[in-house]
Tab-separated table of C-alpha atoms in Angstrom:
chain	number	residue	atom	x	y	z
A	1	UNK	CA	27.686	16.354	17.558
A	2	UNK	CA	24.194	16.184	16.061
A	3	UNK	CA	22.395	12.863	16.268
A	4	UNK	CA	20.290	11.708	13.348
A	5	UNK	CA	16.945	10.296	14.401
A	6	UNK	CA	16.164	7.111	12.408
A	7	UNK	CA	13.699	7.603	9.555
A	8	UNK	CA	11.336	4.920	10.870
A	9	UNK	CA	10.935	6.873	14.126
A	10	UNK	CA	10.116	10.077	12.242
A	11	UNK	CA	7.597	8.209	10.066
A	12	UNK	CA	5.965	6.654	13.128
A	13	UNK	CA	5.791	10.090	14.758
A	14	UNK	CA	4.139	11.586	11.655
A	15	UNK	CA	1.529	8.795	11.683
A	16	UNK	CA	0.878	9.362	15.390
A	17	UNK	CA	0.649	13.130	14.817
A	18	UNK	CA	-1.888	12.589	12.023
A	19	UNK	CA	-4.005	10.315	14.244
A	20	UNK	CA	-3.860	12.748	17.167
A	21	UNK	CA	-4.788	15.665	14.902
A	22	UNK	CA	-7.756	13.742	13.509
A	23	UNK	CA	-8.895	12.727	16.992
A	24	UNK	CA	-8.557	16.313	18.226
A	25	UNK	CA	-10.637	17.599	15.306
A	26	UNK	CA	-13.235	14.896	15.852
A	27	UNK	CA	-13.514	15.580	19.583
A	28	UNK	CA	-13.866	19.346	19.186
A	29	UNK	CA	-15.725	19.671	15.880
A	30	UNK	CA	-17.373	16.434	14.734
A	31	UNK	CA	-17.497	13.529	17.235
A	32	UNK	CA	-19.451	11.412	14.737
A	33	UNK	CA	-16.243	10.967	12.714
A	34	UNK	CA	-14.577	9.077	15.518
A	35	UNK	CA	-17.551	7.856	17.534
A	36	UNK	CA	-20.409	6.989	15.137
A	37	UNK	CA	-23.743	7.297	16.891
A	38	UNK	CA	-22.303	9.371	19.722
A	39	UNK	CA	-24.901	11.324	21.636
A	40	UNK	CA	-23.624	14.829	22.197
A	41	UNK	CA	-25.170	16.397	25.232
A	42	UNK	CA	-23.607	18.680	27.847
A	43	UNK	CA	-21.975	15.811	29.747
A	44	UNK	CA	-20.591	13.951	26.725
A	45	UNK	CA	-19.407	17.234	25.178
A	46	UNK	CA	-17.394	17.943	28.343
A	47	UNK	CA	-15.787	14.498	28.143
A	48	UNK	CA	-15.073	14.952	24.425
A	49	UNK	CA	-13.482	18.355	25.049
A	50	UNK	CA	-11.254	16.887	27.771
A	51	UNK	CA	-10.216	14.082	25.406
A	52	UNK	CA	-9.708	16.631	22.635
A	53	UNK	CA	-7.496	18.694	24.940
A	54	UNK	CA	-5.394	15.643	25.812
A	55	UNK	CA	-4.991	14.794	22.151
A	56	UNK	CA	-4.189	18.398	21.195
A	57	UNK	CA	-1.447	18.582	23.826
A	58	UNK	CA	0.046	15.285	22.694
A	59	UNK	CA	-0.106	16.491	19.070
A	60	UNK	CA	1.837	19.640	20.023
A	61	UNK	CA	4.466	17.540	21.851
A	62	UNK	CA	4.686	15.240	18.809
A	63	UNK	CA	5.153	18.211	16.491
A	64	UNK	CA	7.837	19.695	18.744
A	65	UNK	CA	9.652	16.345	18.829
A	66	UNK	CA	9.615	16.229	15.022
A	67	UNK	CA	10.923	19.786	14.738
A	68	UNK	CA	13.551	19.615	17.499
A	69	UNK	CA	14.914	16.154	16.604
A	70	UNK	CA	16.326	15.927	20.127
A	71	UNK	CA	16.630	12.288	21.286
A	72	UNK	CA	15.815	13.056	24.949
A	73	UNK	CA	12.709	15.104	24.120
A	74	UNK	CA	11.720	12.598	21.464
A	75	UNK	CA	12.039	9.732	23.970
A	76	UNK	CA	9.679	11.637	26.294
A	77	UNK	CA	7.135	11.880	23.474
A	78	UNK	CA	7.363	8.156	22.812
A	79	UNK	CA	7.047	7.122	26.451
A	80	UNK	CA	3.911	9.297	26.537
A	81	UNK	CA	2.589	7.647	23.350
A	82	UNK	CA	3.283	4.124	24.557
A	83	UNK	CA	1.640	4.701	27.945
A	84	UNK	CA	-1.435	6.156	26.228
A	85	UNK	CA	-1.622	3.216	23.829
A	86	UNK	CA	-1.183	0.688	26.642
A	87	UNK	CA	-4.125	2.273	28.416
A	88	UNK	CA	-6.246	2.349	25.246
A	89	UNK	CA	-5.220	-1.228	24.457
A	90	UNK	CA	-6.874	-2.429	27.681
A	91	UNK	CA	-9.835	-0.030	27.658
A	92	UNK	CA	-11.047	-0.895	24.154
A	93	UNK	CA	-11.716	-4.599	24.844
A	94	UNK	CA	-13.429	-3.677	28.108
A	95	UNK	CA	-15.808	-1.287	26.377
A	96	UNK	CA	-16.540	-3.251	23.191
A	97	UNK	CA	-18.613	-6.316	22.458
A	98	UNK	CA	-17.043	-9.570	23.639
A	99	UNK	CA	-15.533	-11.823	21.014
A	100	UNK	CA	-12.706	-11.956	18.537
A	101	UNK	CA	-13.064	-8.264	17.626
A	102	UNK	CA	-11.830	-7.262	21.068
A	103	UNK	CA	-8.859	-9.621	20.799
A	104	UNK	CA	-8.018	-8.346	17.309
A	105	UNK	CA	-8.182	-4.734	18.553
A	106	UNK	CA	-5.959	-5.609	21.511
A	107	UNK	CA	-3.369	-7.294	19.285
A	108	UNK	CA	-3.569	-4.463	16.731
A	109	UNK	CA	-2.758	-1.868	19.399
A	110	UNK	CA	0.071	-4.059	20.649
A	111	UNK	CA	1.658	-4.796	17.263
A	112	UNK	CA	0.997	-1.554	15.386
A	113	UNK	CA	1.538	0.953	18.183
A	114	UNK	CA	2.834	-0.274	21.543
A	115	UNK	CA	5.758	-2.425	20.389
A	116	UNK	CA	7.052	0.153	17.854
A	117	UNK	CA	6.589	3.017	20.342
A	118	UNK	CA	8.447	1.209	23.104
A	119	UNK	CA	11.156	0.253	20.591
A	120	UNK	CA	11.435	3.908	19.548
A	121	UNK	CA	11.631	4.986	23.188
A	122	UNK	CA	14.437	2.508	23.907
A	123	UNK	CA	16.380	3.566	20.791
A	124	UNK	CA	15.929	7.299	21.494
A	125	UNK	CA	16.818	6.924	25.154
A	126	UNK	CA	19.994	5.067	24.181
A	127	UNK	CA	20.852	7.832	21.692
A	128	UNK	CA	20.252	10.510	24.335
A	129	UNK	CA	22.446	8.692	26.867
A	130	UNK	CA	25.257	8.375	24.315
A	131	UNK	CA	25.034	12.099	23.584
A	132	UNK	CA	25.295	12.911	27.282
A	133	UNK	CA	28.541	10.928	27.506
A	134	UNK	CA	30.160	13.106	24.852
């Protein structure tokens, strides 16, 4: 029996894949796109390449999840996404100017990414468990 992944999960994955692809490009090719005013020296370039590598790997996993449409593999991709976003959600306010901007960024990460990603993980995990029972 083939399970149909909900459309909203595929759309969310495409959006995440687009963001990861952009971030990967920016880290490797043009950091100014993502980090305006970034100083690129040997040390910052190393950090950007490590971040670019992380994003590239997550983009490949996201693409594989889209192609395979396997609930268990897909749930792995979404647990990875949600853990990354949770980390970014707390790092951004710590590294930005204090004030409402930090709170808005925190809430944006939570509402736009973390909650939908965790919801997708729960749904996909449930689908995978149901498939295993068959």
